[in-house]
XYZ file of C-alpha atoms in Angstrom:
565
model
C 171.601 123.044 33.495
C 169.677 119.768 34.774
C 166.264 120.315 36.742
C 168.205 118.302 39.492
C 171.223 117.632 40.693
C 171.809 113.798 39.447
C 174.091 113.336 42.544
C 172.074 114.755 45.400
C 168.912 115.583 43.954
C 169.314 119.160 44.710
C 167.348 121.305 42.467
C 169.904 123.630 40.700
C 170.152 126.971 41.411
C 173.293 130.003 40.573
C 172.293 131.744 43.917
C 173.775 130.231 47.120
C 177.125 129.089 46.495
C 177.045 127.309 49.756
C 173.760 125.183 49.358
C 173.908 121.908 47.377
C 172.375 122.161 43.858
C 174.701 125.081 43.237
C 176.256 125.560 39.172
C 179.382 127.813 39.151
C 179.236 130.158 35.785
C 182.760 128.712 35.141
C 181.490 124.866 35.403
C 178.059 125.583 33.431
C 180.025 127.039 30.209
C 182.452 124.063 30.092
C 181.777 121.279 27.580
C 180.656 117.290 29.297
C 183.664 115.082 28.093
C 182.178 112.013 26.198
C 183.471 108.900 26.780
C 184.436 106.254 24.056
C 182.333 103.676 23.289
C 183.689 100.573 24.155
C 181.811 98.221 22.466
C 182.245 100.852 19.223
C 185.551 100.532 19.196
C 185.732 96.582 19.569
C 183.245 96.289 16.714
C 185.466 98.372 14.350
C 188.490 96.131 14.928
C 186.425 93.189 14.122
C 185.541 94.291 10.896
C 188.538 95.594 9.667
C 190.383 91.959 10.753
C 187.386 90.122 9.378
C 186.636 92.082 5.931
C 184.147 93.590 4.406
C 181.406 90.872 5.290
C 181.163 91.232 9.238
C 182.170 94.860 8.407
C 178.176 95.148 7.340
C 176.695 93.008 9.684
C 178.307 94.902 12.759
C 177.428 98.170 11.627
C 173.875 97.183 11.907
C 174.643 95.698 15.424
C 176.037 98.948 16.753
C 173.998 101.057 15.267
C 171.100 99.531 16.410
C 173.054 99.397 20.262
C 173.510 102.639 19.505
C 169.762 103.424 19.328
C 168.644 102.024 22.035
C 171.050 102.508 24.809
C 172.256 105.713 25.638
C 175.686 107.795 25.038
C 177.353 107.226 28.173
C 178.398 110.534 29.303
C 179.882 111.890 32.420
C 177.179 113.190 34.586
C 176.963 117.488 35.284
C 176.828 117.320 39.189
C 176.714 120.209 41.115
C 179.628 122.388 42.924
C 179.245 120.500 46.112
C 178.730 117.198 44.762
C 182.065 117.465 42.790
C 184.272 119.000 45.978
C 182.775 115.535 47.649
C 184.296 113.006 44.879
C 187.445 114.841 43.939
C 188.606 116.840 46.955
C 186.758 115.106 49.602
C 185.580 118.676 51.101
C 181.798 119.793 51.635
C 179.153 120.838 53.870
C 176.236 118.824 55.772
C 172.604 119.499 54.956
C 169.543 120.257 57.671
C 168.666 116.834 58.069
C 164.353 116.231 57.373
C 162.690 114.524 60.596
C 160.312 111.720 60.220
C 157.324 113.724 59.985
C 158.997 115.189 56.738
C 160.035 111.912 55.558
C 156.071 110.838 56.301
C 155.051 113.384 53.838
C 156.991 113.170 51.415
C 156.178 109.168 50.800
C 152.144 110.216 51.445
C 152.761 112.450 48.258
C 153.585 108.998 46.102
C 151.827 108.803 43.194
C 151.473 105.007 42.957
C 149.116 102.957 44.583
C 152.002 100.481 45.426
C 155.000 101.347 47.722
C 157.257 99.750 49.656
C 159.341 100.923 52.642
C 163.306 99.708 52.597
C 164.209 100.598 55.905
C 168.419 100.325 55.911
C 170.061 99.817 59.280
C 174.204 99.541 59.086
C 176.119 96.505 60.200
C 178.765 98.428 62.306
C 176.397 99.573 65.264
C 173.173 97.071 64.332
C 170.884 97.879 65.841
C 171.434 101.617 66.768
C 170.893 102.794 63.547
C 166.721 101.408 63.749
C 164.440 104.335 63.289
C 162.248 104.055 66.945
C 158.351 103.859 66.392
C 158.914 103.643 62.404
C 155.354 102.418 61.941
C 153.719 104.458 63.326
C 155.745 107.961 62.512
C 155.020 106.591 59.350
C 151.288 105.464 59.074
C 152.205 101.923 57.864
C 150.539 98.906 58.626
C 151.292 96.635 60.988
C 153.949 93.996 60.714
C 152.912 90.570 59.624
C 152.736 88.497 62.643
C 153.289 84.600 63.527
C 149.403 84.123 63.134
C 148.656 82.317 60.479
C 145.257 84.421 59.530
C 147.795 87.374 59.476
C 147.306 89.552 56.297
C 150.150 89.316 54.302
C 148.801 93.065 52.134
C 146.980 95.918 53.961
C 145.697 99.101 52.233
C 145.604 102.404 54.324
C 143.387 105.136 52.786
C 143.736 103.137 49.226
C 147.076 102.677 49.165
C 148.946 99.549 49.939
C 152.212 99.806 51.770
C 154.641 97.411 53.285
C 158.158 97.698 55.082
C 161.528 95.605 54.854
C 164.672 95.853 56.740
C 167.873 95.557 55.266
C 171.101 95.519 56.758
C 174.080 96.697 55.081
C 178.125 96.304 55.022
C 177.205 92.764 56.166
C 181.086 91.910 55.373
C 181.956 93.814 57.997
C 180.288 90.652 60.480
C 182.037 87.768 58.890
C 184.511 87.282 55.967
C 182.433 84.837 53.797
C 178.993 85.208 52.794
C 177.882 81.753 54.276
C 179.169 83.057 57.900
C 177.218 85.845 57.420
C 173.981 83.532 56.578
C 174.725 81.849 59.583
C 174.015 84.931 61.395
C 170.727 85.320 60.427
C 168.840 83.866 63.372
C 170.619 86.163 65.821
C 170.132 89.250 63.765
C 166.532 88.538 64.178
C 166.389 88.056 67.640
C 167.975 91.193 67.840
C 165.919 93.181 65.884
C 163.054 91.846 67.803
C 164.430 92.989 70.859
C 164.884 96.377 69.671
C 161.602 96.557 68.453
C 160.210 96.170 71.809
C 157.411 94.310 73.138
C 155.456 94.517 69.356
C 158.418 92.833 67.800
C 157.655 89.403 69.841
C 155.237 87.684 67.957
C 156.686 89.181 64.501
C 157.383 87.175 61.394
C 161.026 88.782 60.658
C 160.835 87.099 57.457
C 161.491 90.287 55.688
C 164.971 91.080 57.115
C 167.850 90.979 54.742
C 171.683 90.890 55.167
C 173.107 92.353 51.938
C 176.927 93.909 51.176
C 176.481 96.119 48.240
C 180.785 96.399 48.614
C 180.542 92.392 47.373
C 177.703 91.604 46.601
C 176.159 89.246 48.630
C 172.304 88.694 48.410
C 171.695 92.120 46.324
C 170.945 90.289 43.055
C 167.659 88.943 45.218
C 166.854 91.854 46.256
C 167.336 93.819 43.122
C 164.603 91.355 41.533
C 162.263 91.703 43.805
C 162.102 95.136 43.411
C 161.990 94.673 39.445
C 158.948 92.035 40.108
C 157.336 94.445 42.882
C 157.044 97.837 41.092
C 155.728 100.674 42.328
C 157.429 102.943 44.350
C 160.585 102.032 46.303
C 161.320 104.219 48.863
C 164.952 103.824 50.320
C 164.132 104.726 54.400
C 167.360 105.018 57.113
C 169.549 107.466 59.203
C 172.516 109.323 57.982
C 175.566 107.310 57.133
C 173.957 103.892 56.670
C 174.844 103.402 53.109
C 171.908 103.867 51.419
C 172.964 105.338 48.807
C 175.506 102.349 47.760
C 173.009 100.061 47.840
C 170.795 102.114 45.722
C 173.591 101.890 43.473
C 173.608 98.087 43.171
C 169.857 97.222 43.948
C 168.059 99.613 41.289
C 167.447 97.224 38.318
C 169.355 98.954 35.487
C 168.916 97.737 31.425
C 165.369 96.780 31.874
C 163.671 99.522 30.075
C 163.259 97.371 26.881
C 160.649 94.974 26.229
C 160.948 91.109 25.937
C 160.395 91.438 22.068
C 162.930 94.073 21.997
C 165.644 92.447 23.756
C 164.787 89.369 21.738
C 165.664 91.413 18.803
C 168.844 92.943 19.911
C 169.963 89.434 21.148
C 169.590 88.327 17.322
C 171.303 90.738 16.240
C 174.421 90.558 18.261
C 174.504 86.799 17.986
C 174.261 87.149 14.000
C 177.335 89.697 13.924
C 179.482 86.027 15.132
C 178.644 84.913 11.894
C 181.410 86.189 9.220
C 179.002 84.977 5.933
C 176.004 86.213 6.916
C 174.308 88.117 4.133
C 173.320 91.834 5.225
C 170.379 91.609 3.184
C 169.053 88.764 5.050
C 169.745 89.845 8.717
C 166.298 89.584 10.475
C 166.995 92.884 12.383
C 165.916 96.433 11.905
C 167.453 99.338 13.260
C 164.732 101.324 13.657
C 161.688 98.766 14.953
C 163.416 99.548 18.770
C 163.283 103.057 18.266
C 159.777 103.157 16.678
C 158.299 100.492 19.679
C 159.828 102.496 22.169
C 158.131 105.876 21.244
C 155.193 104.371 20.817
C 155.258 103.129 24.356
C 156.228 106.793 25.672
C 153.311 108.374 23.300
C 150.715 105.696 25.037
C 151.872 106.381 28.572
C 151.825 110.091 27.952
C 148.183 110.439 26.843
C 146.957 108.271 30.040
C 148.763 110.507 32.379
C 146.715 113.492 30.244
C 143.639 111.556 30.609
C 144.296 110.801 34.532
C 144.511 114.337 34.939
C 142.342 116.587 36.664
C 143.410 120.165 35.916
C 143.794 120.528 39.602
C 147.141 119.092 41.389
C 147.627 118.164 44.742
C 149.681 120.112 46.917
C 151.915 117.325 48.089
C 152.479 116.700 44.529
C 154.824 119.664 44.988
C 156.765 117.772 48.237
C 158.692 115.158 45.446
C 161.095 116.620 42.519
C 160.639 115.975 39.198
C 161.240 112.356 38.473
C 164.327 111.979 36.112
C 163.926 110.669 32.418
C 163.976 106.881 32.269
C 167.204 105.411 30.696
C 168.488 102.002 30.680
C 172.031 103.082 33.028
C 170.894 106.767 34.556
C 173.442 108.366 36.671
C 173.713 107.504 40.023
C 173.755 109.286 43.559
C 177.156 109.805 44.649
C 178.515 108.116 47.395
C 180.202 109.617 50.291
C 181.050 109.785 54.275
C 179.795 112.940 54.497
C 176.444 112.822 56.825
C 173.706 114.319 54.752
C 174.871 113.775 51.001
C 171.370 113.220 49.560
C 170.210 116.832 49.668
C 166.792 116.075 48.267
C 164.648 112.720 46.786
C 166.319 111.486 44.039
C 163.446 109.537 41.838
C 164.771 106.778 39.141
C 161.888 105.269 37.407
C 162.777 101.862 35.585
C 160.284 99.279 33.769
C 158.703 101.877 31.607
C 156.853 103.610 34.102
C 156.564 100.257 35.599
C 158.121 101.503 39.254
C 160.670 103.852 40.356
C 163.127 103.681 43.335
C 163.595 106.498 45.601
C 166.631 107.587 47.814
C 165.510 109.643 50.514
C 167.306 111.864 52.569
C 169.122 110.880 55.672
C 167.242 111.245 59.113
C 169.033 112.809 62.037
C 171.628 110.720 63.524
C 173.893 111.157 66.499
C 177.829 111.002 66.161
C 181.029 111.682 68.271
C 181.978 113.369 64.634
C 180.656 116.801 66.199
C 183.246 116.302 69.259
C 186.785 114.624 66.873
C 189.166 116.958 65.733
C 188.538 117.066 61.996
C 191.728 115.298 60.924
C 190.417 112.401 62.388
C 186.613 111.972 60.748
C 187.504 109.335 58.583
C 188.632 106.971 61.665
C 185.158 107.133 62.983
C 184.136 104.837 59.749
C 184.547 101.084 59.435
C 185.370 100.985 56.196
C 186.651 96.888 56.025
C 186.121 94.050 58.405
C 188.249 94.211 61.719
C 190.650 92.062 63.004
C 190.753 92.957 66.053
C 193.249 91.983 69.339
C 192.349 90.671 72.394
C 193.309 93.325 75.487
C 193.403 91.696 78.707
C 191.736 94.293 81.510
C 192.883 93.829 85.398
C 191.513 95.101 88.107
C 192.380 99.040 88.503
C 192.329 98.980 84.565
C 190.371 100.388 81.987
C 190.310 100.502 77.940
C 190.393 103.958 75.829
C 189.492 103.763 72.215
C 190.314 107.026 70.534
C 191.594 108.138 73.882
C 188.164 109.494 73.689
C 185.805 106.886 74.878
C 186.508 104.539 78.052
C 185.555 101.340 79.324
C 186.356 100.185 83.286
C 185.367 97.484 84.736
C 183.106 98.032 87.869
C 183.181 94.366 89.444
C 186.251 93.730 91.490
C 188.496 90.838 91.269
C 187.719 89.818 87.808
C 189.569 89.907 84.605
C 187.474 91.118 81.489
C 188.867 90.646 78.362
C 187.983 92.982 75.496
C 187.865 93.014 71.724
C 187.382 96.245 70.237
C 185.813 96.190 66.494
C 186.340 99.686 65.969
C 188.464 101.469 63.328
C 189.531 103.454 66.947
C 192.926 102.759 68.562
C 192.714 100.754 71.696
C 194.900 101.073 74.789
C 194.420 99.762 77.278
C 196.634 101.625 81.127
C 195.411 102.058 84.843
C 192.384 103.452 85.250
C 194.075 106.304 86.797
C 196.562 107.266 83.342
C 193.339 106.583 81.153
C 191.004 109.190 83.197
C 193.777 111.724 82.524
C 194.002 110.712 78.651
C 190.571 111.440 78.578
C 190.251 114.927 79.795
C 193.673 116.195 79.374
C 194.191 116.220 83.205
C 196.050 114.303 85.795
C 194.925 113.792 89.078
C 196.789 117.047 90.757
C 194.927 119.339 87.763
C 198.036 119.486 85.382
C 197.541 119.229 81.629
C 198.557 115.480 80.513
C 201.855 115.103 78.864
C 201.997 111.753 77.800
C 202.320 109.947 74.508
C 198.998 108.168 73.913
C 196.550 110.415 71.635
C 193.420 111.605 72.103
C 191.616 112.197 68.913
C 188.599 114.421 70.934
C 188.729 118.731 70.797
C 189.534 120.689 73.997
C 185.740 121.322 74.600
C 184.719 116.922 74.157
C 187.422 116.558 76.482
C 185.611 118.668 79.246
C 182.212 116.941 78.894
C 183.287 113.390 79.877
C 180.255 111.861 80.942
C 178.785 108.529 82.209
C 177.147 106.503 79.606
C 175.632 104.258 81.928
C 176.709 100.972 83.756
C 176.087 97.863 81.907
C 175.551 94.793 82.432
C 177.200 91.634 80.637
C 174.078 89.281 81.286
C 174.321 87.028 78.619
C 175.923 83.455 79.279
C 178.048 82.505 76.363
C 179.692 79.458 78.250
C 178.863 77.172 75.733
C 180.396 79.161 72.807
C 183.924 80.010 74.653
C 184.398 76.539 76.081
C 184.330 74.826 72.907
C 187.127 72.553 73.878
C 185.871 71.577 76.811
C 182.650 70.620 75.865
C 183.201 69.051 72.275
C 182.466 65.641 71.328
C 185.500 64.436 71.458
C 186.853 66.186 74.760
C 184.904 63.985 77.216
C 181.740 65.411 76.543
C 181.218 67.282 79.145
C 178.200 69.457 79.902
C 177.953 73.450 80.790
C 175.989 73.155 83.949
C 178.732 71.095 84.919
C 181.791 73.536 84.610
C 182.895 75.405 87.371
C 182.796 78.770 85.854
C 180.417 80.788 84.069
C 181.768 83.214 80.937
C 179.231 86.173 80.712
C 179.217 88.196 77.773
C 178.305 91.617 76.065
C 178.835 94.196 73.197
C 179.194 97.565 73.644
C 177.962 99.497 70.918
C 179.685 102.924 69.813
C 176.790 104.686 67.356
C 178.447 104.909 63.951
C 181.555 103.737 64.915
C 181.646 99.876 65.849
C 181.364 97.404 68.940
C 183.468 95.990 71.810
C 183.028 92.427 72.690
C 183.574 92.042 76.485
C 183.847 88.456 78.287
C 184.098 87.469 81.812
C 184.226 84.513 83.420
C 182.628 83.713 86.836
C 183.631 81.431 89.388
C 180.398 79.362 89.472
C 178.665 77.585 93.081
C 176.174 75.887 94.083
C 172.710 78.010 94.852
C 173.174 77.914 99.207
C 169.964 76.814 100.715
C 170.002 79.515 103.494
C 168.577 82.872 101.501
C 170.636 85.964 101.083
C 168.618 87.868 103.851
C 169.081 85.350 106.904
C 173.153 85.263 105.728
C 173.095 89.188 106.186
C 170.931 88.843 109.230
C 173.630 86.337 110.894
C 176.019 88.927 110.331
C 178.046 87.232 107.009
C 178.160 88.506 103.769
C 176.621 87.209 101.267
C 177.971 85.149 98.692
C 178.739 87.529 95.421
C 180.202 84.858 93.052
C 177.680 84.292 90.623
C 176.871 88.141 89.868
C 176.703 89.395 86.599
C 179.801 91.679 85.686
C 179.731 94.800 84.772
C 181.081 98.160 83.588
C 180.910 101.799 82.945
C 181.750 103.792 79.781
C 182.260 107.385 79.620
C 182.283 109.163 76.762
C 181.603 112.904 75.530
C 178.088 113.926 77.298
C 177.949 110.726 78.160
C 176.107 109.587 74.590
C 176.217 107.261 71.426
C 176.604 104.259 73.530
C 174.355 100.980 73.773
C 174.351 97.226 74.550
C 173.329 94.472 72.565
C 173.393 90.155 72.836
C 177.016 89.138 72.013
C 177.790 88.441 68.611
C 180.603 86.296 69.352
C 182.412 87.878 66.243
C 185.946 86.927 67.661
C 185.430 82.974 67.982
């Protein structure tokens, strides 16, 4: 059996059948399947079209590709990890809190680490660990003084942060829309950092998509040119673990002379009249430079050693052995896969890269039947339609979560991004879709669904009114105010369109709108109107409404996005 689990990080054990790390007696007597070496294969056809000439020379090439790289076999994951890729089926772990997490990274043994702290697109910025920094004991974020220290050391150690936001194609089709988003995405990560995150930098805030790739080639290098430790920091269900996949720098455990060599060698197995003889390659020099690179770093860590180890030593697994393509942690919508610290080292003990476990996340999944988990995740970019609300209406998503409008007289208009099916009835039908009752106490026999159990339906709660405070005038009235439509200025339009998104934690975001009849500011105040005996004028107030929702949680509010123009 493996120390580990290479897909959870479990450590294995034949005791608890339901814990990860677990080895079946059945599963641990069966035989790994090897798979075919491609490039094996192609060689061998080459030489038996080209003759007996090439025939030597690419012998030499794959053994020598042989040597160094190494047999790509299936990996031997554990019972639960394999119910999770082939039958979809497993069980949730006790997630760690952050004082776990705290000291498990205080337990590093490099003197270099960096924090990756990975929020998710879909609810940005929900998923932000509160009071990271100092849960942690990290320094504080660079700021926009110019005598700010760009490396701090805390207790000898030097540690940094970044934030990285994944499934960024899930904002915008094309990676240069996404770019374009950068500037808001910072100004809303400042303003969920509070009042510290004013007079921060930001400049370490990336928006990657480890699904296509954008911008994880840049970061994958600057973990290669950073070393140390790597320390892979976010909430359940963020995708960490797929962008471990793509960001750990994989076939960079040779040296440059090395992969000089081997680059020889495969570009003089082209050459069909090359003598064998003369080939400037050796099969063995890899081999022997290697282990005498493994024999050096062994007898400094012998030397480094005191005979006594430290206690949190014992808080990190055993690091795995250092390949060129090691296997990977699986990937899954299962909150809580990584059961443990997985630790990848790369470089030649130049660094390693650490997925940690999940931190404790809320999610409706506790109160959704359990045919419907996998609508709760946005697994591709919504397209989503616009739903027109009226006065007396309301929105259900799910038939589970509900939006009315509290401001009379005005039309909101509503686009859900959510993987959740939208409706959108009389406030009236929609209260009994929610809980399953009509207004005379009888169950609800209707036809829209209502993906919520019998118990989520009888703990309908106020989220909280919100408001939708944020002018976006300018961005819906692009016709009126363009260039070549008069030119025509905001402050000038009669109306007002205030905007908002609604956040759903894990799940996605409505984008409401509203427009505003707008007036002129009345030179007699508000309280000599109401002292007269009129009322006062209500037509530039900020719209809003209330969501309800299962004990009235996983809801938030954030600065439009303007995702549908």
């Amino acid at each position: 059996l493996p120390l580990v689990c290479p897909g959870c990080g479990a450590l294995s054990q034949t005791v608890e059948a339901e814990s990860p790390g677990f080895y079946s007696p059945k599963r641990r007597n069966t035989r790994r399947p090897k798979m075919i070496d491609e490039d094996r294969v192609f060689e061998d056809a080459i030489a038996r079209l080209a003759g007996d000439d090439v025939a030597d020379t690419a012998t030499l090439t794959t053994a020598a590709a042989t040597e160094v790289l190494p047999e790509n076999t299936k990996p031997m994951l554990c019972d639960r990890c394999h119910n999770l890729i082939y039958q979809s089926k497993g069980t949730s772990i006790l997630h760690p809190s952050m004082e776990s997490i705290r000291d498990i990274i205080e337990a590093s043994p490099h003197r270099d680490n960096h924090i990756y702290h990975v929020l998710d697109a879909a609810d940005f910025p929900m998923s932000l660990i509160p009071n990271l920094i100092s849960r942690l004991d990290l320094p504080r974020l660079r700021t926009r003084n110019r005598r700010s220290k760009a490396t701090q050391y805390i207790r000898g150690r030097q540690a940094d942060i970044s934030f990285i936001i994944t499934r960024s194609d899930l904002l915008a089709p094309q990676k240069e829309m996404v770019d374009r988003l950068m500037p808001y995405l910072q100004e809303v990560l400042r303003d969920a950092l509070g009042r510290a995150g004013k007079n921060l930098r930001l400049g370490n805030v990336r928006c990657v998509s480890a699904k296509r790739g954008w911008w994880t080639p840049q970061v994958k290098e600057e973990i290669w040119k950073r070393g140390g430790a790597g320390w892979v920091v976010g909430k359940v269900n963020v995708g960490k673990s797929a962008l471990f996949e793509v960001v750990y720098p994989k076939g960079r455990s040779l040296s440059a002379q090395d992969q000089e060599k081997l680059q020889k060698a495969a570009e003089g197995a082209l050459e069909p009249k090359q003598d064998a003889q003369s080939f400037p390659f050796v099969p063995g020099e890899i081999n022997d430079s290697a282990q005498q690179t493994l024999r050096q770093l062994e007898a400094e860590e012998e030397d480094d050693k005191d005979g006594d180890e430290d206690e949190n030593l014992s808080l990190l697994p055993p690091a795995q052995k250092e390949v060129q393509y090691p296997d990977m942690p699986i990937v899954s919508s299962l909150p809580g896969t990584t059961a443990a610290p997985i630790r990848l080292p790369f470089g030649n003990g130049k660094g390693e890269l650490i997925d940690l476990p999940g931190v404790m996340r809320s999610s409706m999944e506790t109160h959704v039947k359990p045919e419907h988990h996998a609508s709760l995740v946005m697994k591709s970019r919504i397209k989503p339609e616009q739903y027109t609300l009226k006065p007396g209406q309301s929105l259900l998503l799910g038939g589970i979560v509900r939006i009315t409008p509290k401001t009379e007289d005005l039309t909101v208009l509503a686009y859900p991004f959510t993987p959740l099916h939208a409706h959108a009835t009389a406030t009236r039908k929609a209260i009994a879709i929610q809980t399953g009752l009509d207004e005379e106490g009888e169950p609800y026999t209707g036809t829209v669904d209502n993906i919520g159990t019998e118990k989520a339906k009888q703990r309908i709660k106020s989220a909280g009114t919100f408001k939708l405070e944020w002018d976006a005038t300018k961005q819906r009235t692009g016709s009126l105010t363009d260039k070549t439509a008069g030119k025509r200025k905001v402050a000038d339009l009669p109306f007002i369109v205030y905007s908002a998104d609604i956040l759903i934690e894990g799940v996605g975001w409505v984008e409401l709108a509203c427009q505003v009849r707008s007036r002129k500011k009345s030179l007699i105040s508000d309280a000599f109107t109401a002292e007269l005996g009129h009322q006062a004028d209500s037509a530039n107030s900020v719209p809003e409404v209330e969501v309800f929702t299962p004990k009235g949680k996983f809801i938030g509010i954030r600065k439009p996005m303007n995702a549908w123009i």
